Tab-separated table of N, CA and C in Angstrom:
chain	number	residue	atom	x	y	z
E	1	ARG	N	24.297	4.921	9.830
E	1	ARG	CA	23.566	5.799	8.928
E	1	ARG	C	22.584	6.627	9.748
E	2	ALA	N	22.557	7.921	9.529
E	2	ALA	CA	21.638	8.802	10.258
E	2	ALA	C	20.273	8.771	9.603
E	3	TRP	N	19.251	8.583	10.404
E	3	TRP	CA	17.870	8.594	9.918
E	3	TRP	C	17.252	9.935	10.228
E	4	ARG	N	16.276	10.321	9.431
E	4	ARG	CA	15.473	11.503	9.743
E	4	ARG	C	14.405	11.048	10.706
E	5	GLY	N	14.734	10.980	11.984
E	5	GLY	CA	13.825	10.440	12.984
E	5	GLY	C	14.194	8.997	13.241
E	6	GLY	N	13.629	8.410	14.248
E	6	GLY	CA	13.938	7.028	14.594
E	6	GLY	C	12.949	6.065	13.978
E	7	PRO	N	13.218	4.783	14.124
E	7	PRO	CA	12.301	3.780	13.581
E	7	PRO	C	10.881	3.980	14.104
E	8	GLY	N	9.923	3.893	13.197
E	8	GLY	CA	8.524	4.025	13.587
E	8	GLY	C	8.013	5.450	13.625
E	9	THR	N	8.883	6.432	13.427
E	9	THR	CA	8.429	7.814	13.430
E	9	THR	C	8.035	8.221	12.013
E	10	GLU	N	7.336	9.315	11.864
E	10	GLU	CA	6.938	9.793	10.540
E	10	GLU	C	8.150	10.076	9.666
E	11	GLN	N	9.259	10.517	10.269
E	11	GLN	CA	10.425	10.894	9.486
E	11	GLN	C	11.258	9.686	9.050
E	12	CYS	N	11.178	8.599	9.808
E	12	CYS	CA	11.961	7.414	9.474
E	12	CYS	C	11.473	6.824	8.156
E	13	CYS	N	12.394	6.471	7.327
E	13	CYS	CA	12.090	5.747	6.077
E	13	CYS	C	11.288	6.562	5.075
E	14	SER	N	11.208	7.863	5.233
E	14	SER	CA	10.349	8.639	4.339
E	14	SER	C	11.076	9.128	3.096
E	15	HIS	N	12.216	8.564	2.838
E	15	HIS	CA	12.941	8.937	1.630
E	15	HIS	C	13.582	7.691	1.041
E	16	ASP	N	13.863	7.742	-0.257
E	16	ASP	CA	14.467	6.604	-0.935
E	16	ASP	C	15.963	6.646	-0.682
E	17	ASP	N	16.482	5.612	-0.066
E	17	ASP	CA	17.884	5.557	0.298
E	17	ASP	C	18.326	4.109	0.214
E	18	PRO	N	19.472	3.822	-0.377
E	18	PRO	CA	19.921	2.426	-0.485
E	18	PRO	C	19.957	1.695	0.856
E	19	GLY	N	20.163	2.411	1.940
E	19	GLY	CA	20.185	1.794	3.257
E	19	GLY	C	18.837	1.260	3.689
E	20	PHE	N	17.772	1.670	3.011
E	20	PHE	CA	16.430	1.237	3.380
E	20	PHE	C	15.845	0.228	2.385
E	21	ASN	N	16.697	-0.329	1.516
E	21	ASN	CA	16.207	-1.258	0.493
E	21	ASN	C	15.507	-2.478	1.071
E	22	THR	N	15.847	-2.881	2.273
E	22	THR	CA	15.194	-4.044	2.877
E	22	THR	C	14.209	-3.640	3.969
E	23	CYS	N	13.899	-2.375	4.077
E	23	CYS	CA	12.966	-1.877	5.084
E	23	CYS	C	11.549	-1.868	4.492
E	24	TYR	N	10.658	-2.680	5.055
E	24	TYR	CA	9.295	-2.788	4.541
E	24	TYR	C	8.589	-1.433	4.542
E	25	ARG	N	8.680	-0.705	5.643
E	25	ARG	CA	8.010	0.598	5.741
E	25	ARG	C	8.527	1.550	4.669
E	26	SER	N	9.831	1.587	4.479
E	26	SER	CA	10.410	2.454	3.462
E	26	SER	C	9.918	2.074	2.077
E	27	GLN	N	9.904	0.778	1.784
E	27	GLN	CA	9.424	0.325	0.477
E	27	GLN	C	7.970	0.726	0.250
E	28	CYS	N	7.155	0.618	1.291
E	28	CYS	CA	5.746	1.018	1.178
E	28	CYS	C	5.623	2.508	0.887
E	29	LEU	N	6.375	3.331	1.606
E	29	LEU	CA	6.296	4.778	1.415
E	29	LEU	C	6.787	5.189	0.032
E	30	VAL	N	7.908	4.638	-0.400
E	30	VAL	CA	8.443	4.976	-1.725
E	30	VAL	C	7.454	4.561	-2.810
E	31	THR	N	6.891	3.348	-2.690
E	31	THR	CA	5.922	2.870	-3.684
E	31	THR	C	4.677	3.751	-3.702
E	32	ALA	N	4.162	4.096	-2.534
E	32	ALA	CA	2.967	4.946	-2.463
E	32	ALA	C	3.221	6.302	-3.101
E	33	HIS	N	4.375	6.870	-2.847
E	33	HIS	CA	4.705	8.173	-3.435
E	33	HIS	C	4.820	8.067	-4.960
E	34	GLU	N	5.390	6.968	-5.448
E	34	GLU	CA	5.492	6.755	-6.895
E	34	GLU	C	4.104	6.614	-7.521
E	35	VAL	N	3.240	5.814	-6.906
E	35	VAL	CA	1.877	5.630	-7.416
E	35	VAL	C	1.147	6.974	-7.433
E	36	ALA	N	1.222	7.702	-6.330
E	36	ALA	CA	0.542	8.993	-6.237
E	36	ALA	C	1.077	9.972	-7.280
E	37	ASP	N	2.384	9.983	-7.462
E	37	ASP	CA	2.993	10.884	-8.441
E	37	ASP	C	2.498	10.561	-9.849
E	38	ARG	N	2.448	9.290	-10.191
E	38	ARG	CA	1.989	8.883	-11.522
E	38	ARG	C	0.504	9.145	-11.716
E	39	MET	N	-0.245	9.223	-10.612
E	39	MET	CA	-1.669	9.528	-10.693
E	39	MET	C	-1.927	11.031	-10.640
E	40	GLY	N	-0.863	11.818	-10.449
E	40	GLY	CA	-0.999	13.265	-10.391
E	40	GLY	C	-1.553	13.765	-9.066
E	41	LEU	N	-1.373	12.995	-8.001
E	41	LEU	CA	-1.876	13.395	-6.686
E	41	LEU	C	-0.828	14.205	-5.933
E	42	ALA	N	-1.284	15.239	-5.283
E	42	ALA	CA	-0.400	16.051	-4.446
E	42	ALA	C	-0.222	15.374	-3.096
E	43	GLU	N	0.782	15.781	-2.350
E	43	GLU	CA	1.104	15.176	-1.054
E	43	GLU	C	-0.109	15.041	-0.131
E	44	GLY	N	-0.962	16.024	-0.034
E	44	GLY	CA	-2.109	15.974	0.868
E	44	GLY	C	-3.337	15.268	0.311
E	45	ASP	N	-3.240	14.763	-0.922
E	45	ASP	CA	-4.390	14.128	-1.570
E	45	ASP	C	-4.496	12.627	-1.296
E	46	TYR	N	-3.518	12.072	-0.616
E	46	TYR	CA	-3.539	10.631	-0.343
E	46	TYR	C	-2.908	10.368	1.019
E	47	GLN	N	-3.122	9.168	1.493
E	47	GLN	CA	-2.590	8.771	2.791
E	47	GLN	C	-2.068	7.342	2.693
E	48	VAL	N	-0.950	7.070	3.331
E	48	VAL	CA	-0.382	5.729	3.371
E	48	VAL	C	-0.810	5.075	4.678
E	49	THR	N	-1.399	3.889	4.559
E	49	THR	CA	-1.780	3.112	5.736
E	49	THR	C	-1.219	1.708	5.570
E	50	PHE	N	-1.287	0.928	6.620
E	50	PHE	CA	-0.680	-0.401	6.591
E	50	PHE	C	-1.730	-1.460	6.861
E	51	GLN	N	-1.765	-2.457	5.984
E	51	GLN	CA	-2.792	-3.479	5.994
E	51	GLN	C	-2.310	-4.761	6.663
E	52	SER	N	-1.279	-5.350	6.136
E	52	SER	CA	-0.837	-6.671	6.588
E	52	SER	C	-0.266	-6.622	7.992
E	53	ARG	N	-0.546	-7.657	8.738
E	53	ARG	CA	0.029	-7.803	10.078
E	53	ARG	C	0.653	-9.180	10.153
E	54	LEU	N	1.756	-9.278	10.869
E	54	LEU	CA	2.421	-10.571	11.041
E	54	LEU	C	2.424	-10.926	12.516
E	55	GLY	N	1.762	-12.002	12.869
E	55	GLY	CA	1.782	-12.470	14.252
E	55	GLY	C	1.130	-11.504	15.218
E	56	MET	N	1.548	-11.593	16.470
E	56	MET	CA	0.947	-10.795	17.537
E	56	MET	C	1.736	-9.530	17.855
E	57	GLN	N	2.845	-9.317	17.182
E	57	GLN	CA	3.664	-8.137	17.440
E	57	GLN	C	2.927	-6.870	16.975
E	58	PRO	N	3.179	-5.743	17.625
E	58	PRO	CA	2.592	-4.488	17.133
E	58	PRO	C	3.031	-4.263	15.683
E	59	TRP	N	2.117	-3.749	14.871
E	59	TRP	CA	2.400	-3.559	13.454
E	59	TRP	C	2.547	-2.081	13.152
E	60	LEU	N	2.892	-1.789	11.933
E	60	LEU	CA	3.073	-0.411	11.510
E	60	LEU	C	1.752	0.346	11.556
E	61	ALA	N	1.852	1.634	11.774
E	61	ALA	CA	0.665	2.484	11.866
E	61	ALA	C	0.803	3.618	10.859
E	62	PRO	N	-0.311	4.176	10.454
E	62	PRO	CA	-1.669	3.884	10.896
E	62	PRO	C	-2.231	2.642	10.206
E	63	ALA	N	-3.062	1.920	10.928
E	63	ALA	CA	-3.698	0.721	10.392
E	63	ALA	C	-4.819	1.112	9.439
E	64	THR	N	-4.872	0.461	8.297
E	64	THR	CA	-5.892	0.753	7.289
E	64	THR	C	-7.300	0.670	7.874
E	65	ALA	N	-7.570	-0.373	8.649
E	65	ALA	CA	-8.911	-0.559	9.215
E	65	ALA	C	-9.316	0.637	10.076
E	66	ASN	N	-8.403	1.153	10.869
E	66	ASN	CA	-8.709	2.307	11.725
E	66	ASN	C	-8.938	3.568	10.902
E	67	VAL	N	-8.122	3.777	9.898
E	67	VAL	CA	-8.249	4.975	9.062
E	67	VAL	C	-9.571	4.965	8.307
E	68	LEU	N	-9.967	3.797	7.792
E	68	LEU	CA	-11.241	3.715	7.070
E	68	LEU	C	-12.418	4.063	7.971
E	69	LYS	N	-12.320	3.761	9.256
E	69	LYS	CA	-13.367	4.117	10.211
E	69	LYS	C	-13.389	5.615	10.495
E	70	GLU	N	-12.209	6.245	10.490
E	70	GLU	CA	-12.080	7.646	10.891
E	70	GLU	C	-12.353	8.647	9.765
E	71	LEU	N	-12.060	8.285	8.537
E	71	LEU	CA	-12.146	9.243	7.427
E	71	LEU	C	-13.506	9.915	7.265
E	72	PRO	N	-14.639	9.187	7.320
E	72	PRO	CA	-15.915	9.882	7.164
E	72	PRO	C	-16.132	10.969	8.218
E	73	GLY	N	-15.685	10.740	9.435
E	73	GLY	CA	-15.804	11.743	10.489
E	73	GLY	C	-14.924	12.963	10.257
E	74	GLN	N	-13.947	12.822	9.357
E	74	GLN	CA	-13.059	13.928	9.002
E	74	GLN	C	-13.526	14.624	7.726
E	75	GLY	N	-14.722	14.246	7.260
E	75	GLY	CA	-15.292	14.893	6.081
E	75	GLY	C	-14.963	14.221	4.761
E	76	VAL	N	-14.235	13.121	4.793
E	76	VAL	CA	-13.903	12.410	3.558
E	76	VAL	C	-15.071	11.498	3.215
E	77	LYS	N	-15.677	11.731	2.074
E	77	LYS	CA	-16.862	10.960	1.686
E	77	LYS	C	-16.616	10.007	0.523
E	78	SER	N	-15.538	10.209	-0.214
E	78	SER	CA	-15.245	9.374	-1.372
E	78	SER	C	-13.771	9.012	-1.360
E	79	ILE	N	-13.482	7.701	-1.472
E	79	ILE	CA	-12.088	7.279	-1.496
E	79	ILE	C	-11.870	6.184	-2.533
E	80	ALA	N	-10.631	6.089	-2.960
E	80	ALA	CA	-10.158	4.979	-3.783
E	80	ALA	C	-9.012	4.350	-3.015
E	81	VAL	N	-9.054	3.036	-2.876
E	81	VAL	CA	-8.048	2.307	-2.111
E	81	VAL	C	-7.236	1.454	-3.076
E	82	VAL	N	-5.921	1.553	-2.970
E	82	VAL	CA	-5.026	0.725	-3.775
E	82	VAL	C	-4.046	0.041	-2.824
E	83	ALA	N	-3.745	-1.207	-3.106
E	83	ALA	CA	-2.816	-1.986	-2.283
E	83	ALA	C	-1.646	-2.418	-3.165
E	84	PRO	N	-0.692	-1.521	-3.423
E	84	PRO	CA	0.375	-1.823	-4.388
E	84	PRO	C	1.347	-2.907	-3.949
E	85	ALA	N	1.325	-3.303	-2.692
E	85	ALA	CA	2.214	-4.381	-2.253
E	85	ALA	C	1.700	-5.748	-2.698
E	86	PHE	N	0.464	-5.805	-3.156
E	86	PHE	CA	-0.129	-7.065	-3.598
E	86	PHE	C	-0.175	-7.097	-5.124
E	87	VAL	N	0.387	-8.131	-5.731
E	87	VAL	CA	0.326	-8.230	-7.191
E	87	VAL	C	-0.903	-8.997	-7.652
E	88	THR	N	-1.514	-9.751	-6.747
E	88	THR	CA	-2.774	-10.431	-7.076
E	88	THR	C	-3.745	-10.240	-5.929
E	89	ASP	N	-5.012	-10.173	-6.261
E	89	ASP	CA	-6.025	-10.055	-5.224
E	89	ASP	C	-6.038	-11.335	-4.391
E	90	CYS	N	-6.312	-11.165	-3.112
E	90	CYS	CA	-6.300	-12.281	-2.169
E	90	CYS	C	-7.282	-11.941	-1.045
E	91	LEU	N	-7.293	-12.718	0.033
E	91	LEU	CA	-8.208	-12.442	1.136
E	91	LEU	C	-8.011	-11.045	1.714
E	92	GLU	N	-6.780	-10.590	1.770
E	92	GLU	CA	-6.543	-9.268	2.347
E	92	GLU	C	-7.112	-8.153	1.480
E	93	THR	N	-7.046	-8.302	0.180
E	93	THR	CA	-7.584	-7.246	-0.670
E	93	THR	C	-9.084	-7.412	-0.870
E	94	LEU	N	-9.513	-8.623	-1.178
E	94	LEU	CA	-10.923	-8.845	-1.489
E	94	LEU	C	-11.830	-8.791	-0.260
E	95	GLU	N	-11.435	-9.463	0.816
E	95	GLU	CA	-12.294	-9.545	1.988
E	95	GLU	C	-12.012	-8.412	2.988
E	96	GLU	N	-10.756	-8.253	3.396
E	96	GLU	CA	-10.454	-7.243	4.412
E	96	GLU	C	-10.669	-5.821	3.909
E	97	LEU	N	-10.219	-5.542	2.692
E	97	LEU	CA	-10.411	-4.192	2.145
E	97	LEU	C	-11.752	-4.069	1.426
E	98	GLY	N	-12.006	-4.962	0.480
E	98	GLY	CA	-13.181	-4.854	-0.383
E	98	GLY	C	-14.512	-5.087	0.291
E	99	ILE	N	-14.544	-5.889	1.343
E	99	ILE	CA	-15.810	-6.146	2.035
E	99	ILE	C	-15.842	-5.422	3.380
E	100	ARG	N	-14.945	-5.823	4.296
E	100	ARG	CA	-14.971	-5.203	5.630
E	100	ARG	C	-14.584	-3.735	5.596
E	101	GLY	N	-13.552	-3.400	4.815
E	101	GLY	CA	-13.134	-2.002	4.724
E	101	GLY	C	-14.211	-1.120	4.123
E	102	ARG	N	-14.809	-1.603	3.033
E	102	ARG	CA	-15.903	-0.866	2.385
E	102	ARG	C	-17.054	-0.648	3.367
E	103	GLU	N	-17.466	-1.724	4.038
E	103	GLU	CA	-18.575	-1.646	4.993
E	103	GLU	C	-18.264	-0.668	6.132
E	104	SER	N	-17.051	-0.721	6.632
E	104	SER	CA	-16.641	0.158	7.721
E	104	SER	C	-16.702	1.626	7.296
E	105	PHE	N	-16.182	1.927	6.115
E	105	PHE	CA	-16.161	3.298	5.612
E	105	PHE	C	-17.576	3.806	5.333
E	106	LEU	N	-18.369	3.011	4.626
E	106	LEU	CA	-19.715	3.447	4.242
E	106	LEU	C	-20.661	3.529	5.442
E	107	SER	N	-20.521	2.624	6.403
E	107	SER	CA	-21.423	2.629	7.558
E	107	SER	C	-21.177	3.809	8.492
E	108	ARG	N	-20.054	4.479	8.355
E	108	ARG	CA	-19.734	5.630	9.193
E	108	ARG	C	-19.941	6.953	8.465
E	109	GLY	N	-20.580	6.895	7.294
E	109	GLY	CA	-20.911	8.133	6.596
E	109	GLY	C	-20.207	8.351	5.285
E	110	GLY	N	-19.328	7.432	4.897
E	110	GLY	CA	-18.702	7.543	3.585
E	110	GLY	C	-19.744	7.317	2.498
E	111	ALA	N	-19.542	7.909	1.333
E	111	ALA	CA	-20.516	7.781	0.247
E	111	ALA	C	-20.019	6.895	-0.892
E	112	GLU	N	-18.733	6.960	-1.198
E	112	GLU	CA	-18.181	6.174	-2.307
E	112	GLU	C	-16.887	5.510	-1.878
E	113	PHE	N	-16.792	4.206	-2.134
E	113	PHE	CA	-15.601	3.432	-1.819
E	113	PHE	C	-15.212	2.656	-3.067
E	114	HIS	N	-14.035	2.911	-3.584
E	114	HIS	CA	-13.548	2.225	-4.784
E	114	HIS	C	-12.276	1.471	-4.433
E	115	LEU	N	-12.288	0.171	-4.645
E	115	LEU	CA	-11.095	-0.639	-4.446
E	115	LEU	C	-10.472	-0.882	-5.812
E	116	ILE	N	-9.238	-0.445	-5.977
E	116	ILE	CA	-8.528	-0.607	-7.245
E	116	ILE	C	-7.998	-2.044	-7.301
E	117	ASP	N	-8.319	-2.757	-8.365
E	117	ASP	CA	-7.859	-4.135	-8.521
E	117	ASP	C	-6.335	-4.210	-8.525
E	118	CYS	N	-5.823	-5.331	-8.037
E	118	CYS	CA	-4.401	-5.608	-8.146
E	118	CYS	C	-4.068	-5.928	-9.604
E	119	LEU	N	-2.805	-6.132	-9.895
E	119	LEU	CA	-2.387	-6.422	-11.267
E	119	LEU	C	-2.983	-7.726	-11.785
E	120	ASN	N	-3.142	-8.711	-10.891
E	120	ASN	CA	-3.765	-9.992	-11.228
E	120	ASN	C	-3.169	-10.605	-12.486
E	121	ASP	N	-4.007	-10.916	-13.476
E	121	ASP	CA	-3.511	-11.580	-14.675
E	121	ASP	C	-3.479	-10.652	-15.888
E	122	GLU	N	-3.295	-9.373	-15.647
E	122	GLU	CA	-3.193	-8.435	-16.762
E	122	GLU	C	-2.045	-8.864	-17.679
E	123	PRO	N	-2.237	-8.848	-18.978
E	123	PRO	CA	-1.200	-9.306	-19.909
E	123	PRO	C	0.149	-8.595	-19.727
E	124	GLU	N	0.129	-7.298	-19.486
E	124	GLU	CA	1.385	-6.562	-19.322
E	124	GLU	C	2.144	-7.056	-18.092
E	125	TRP	N	1.436	-7.307	-16.994
E	125	TRP	CA	2.070	-7.807	-15.780
E	125	TRP	C	2.621	-9.212	-16.003
E	126	ALA	N	1.845	-10.072	-16.639
E	126	ALA	CA	2.291	-11.438	-16.890
E	126	ALA	C	3.546	-11.439	-17.756
E	127	ALA	N	3.585	-10.570	-18.760
E	127	ALA	CA	4.763	-10.490	-19.629
E	127	ALA	C	5.984	-9.989	-18.860
E	128	LEU	N	5.795	-8.985	-18.023
E	128	LEU	CA	6.904	-8.469	-17.229
E	128	LEU	C	7.419	-9.538	-16.268
E	129	LEU	N	6.518	-10.206	-15.588
E	129	LEU	CA	6.906	-11.260	-14.655
E	129	LEU	C	7.669	-12.371	-15.385
E	130	ALA	N	7.186	-12.756	-16.547
E	130	ALA	CA	7.870	-13.783	-17.335
E	130	ALA	C	9.267	-13.324	-17.729
E	131	SER	N	9.419	-12.048	-18.057
E	131	SER	CA	10.745	-11.547	-18.437
E	131	SER	C	11.692	-11.566	-17.244
E	132	TRP	N	11.183	-11.300	-16.048
E	132	TRP	CA	12.016	-11.366	-14.848
E	132	TRP	C	12.443	-12.797	-14.562
E	133	ILE	N	11.533	-13.728	-14.748
E	133	ILE	CA	11.846	-15.139	-14.493
E	133	ILE	C	12.855	-15.651	-15.498
E	134	ASP	N	12.721	-15.244	-16.737
E	134	ASP	CA	13.590	-15.700	-17.803
E	134	ASP	C	14.949	-15.001	-17.790
E	135	ALA	N	15.023	-13.814	-17.214
E	135	ALA	CA	16.248	-13.009	-17.267
E	135	ALA	C	17.487	-13.723	-16.739
E	136	PRO	N	17.446	-14.433	-15.611
E	136	PRO	CA	18.668	-15.083	-15.128
E	136	PRO	C	19.244	-16.101	-16.109
E	137	SER	N	18.379	-16.766	-16.870
E	137	SER	CA	18.873	-17.761	-17.819
E	137	SER	C	19.624	-17.120	-18.984
E	138	ARG	N	19.405	-15.836	-19.199
E	138	ARG	CA	20.102	-15.127	-20.275
E	138	ARG	C	21.360	-14.432	-19.781
E	139	GLN	N	21.594	-14.490	-18.486
E	139	GLN	CA	22.784	-13.860	-17.917
E	139	GLN	C	24.012	-14.718	-18.225
E	140	PRO	N	25.160	-14.094	-18.496
E	140	PRO	CA	26.391	-14.886	-18.767
E	140	PRO	C	26.883	-15.596	-17.514
C-alpha cells in the first residue's frame, strides 16, 4: 500500500484508510479531525500532539509536554486540551495534563488553560459501553 509519506512523517497516516485501522498514529489523527470537525474548528485552529509513551523507545511527535511549553512563546494565550484516546480520567489526564501541563503552559505566559474532562461516568457513555458489551450476546 502506498503511503503519503513514510512512517513518522506528517503525510503518513493523515487520512482514513482501512489499511491504517491498527495504526495508533492514524487513529489519533482521524479522531482529532472528527472532534475538531464536530466542534466547528478549522484545520489551523487546533493541533494534534501525543501524550502517552511506552517504554524507552522514541515516541510519536510532537510531544504534548513540549508543545505546551512552546505555545505561549508563539502568542497562544488560551487553550483547551482534550485527550480523546482516554475514556476515563487517569494519571495521564489529571496529573500530566491537568497539573504539570497547566503549570508548564501558564508559567511560560499562557493565560487560560482548560482541560476537557474525559467521558468518565457520563450516562450516555455508560449506556453506549453497555450496549457494546451486550451486543455479542445478541448476535446469532
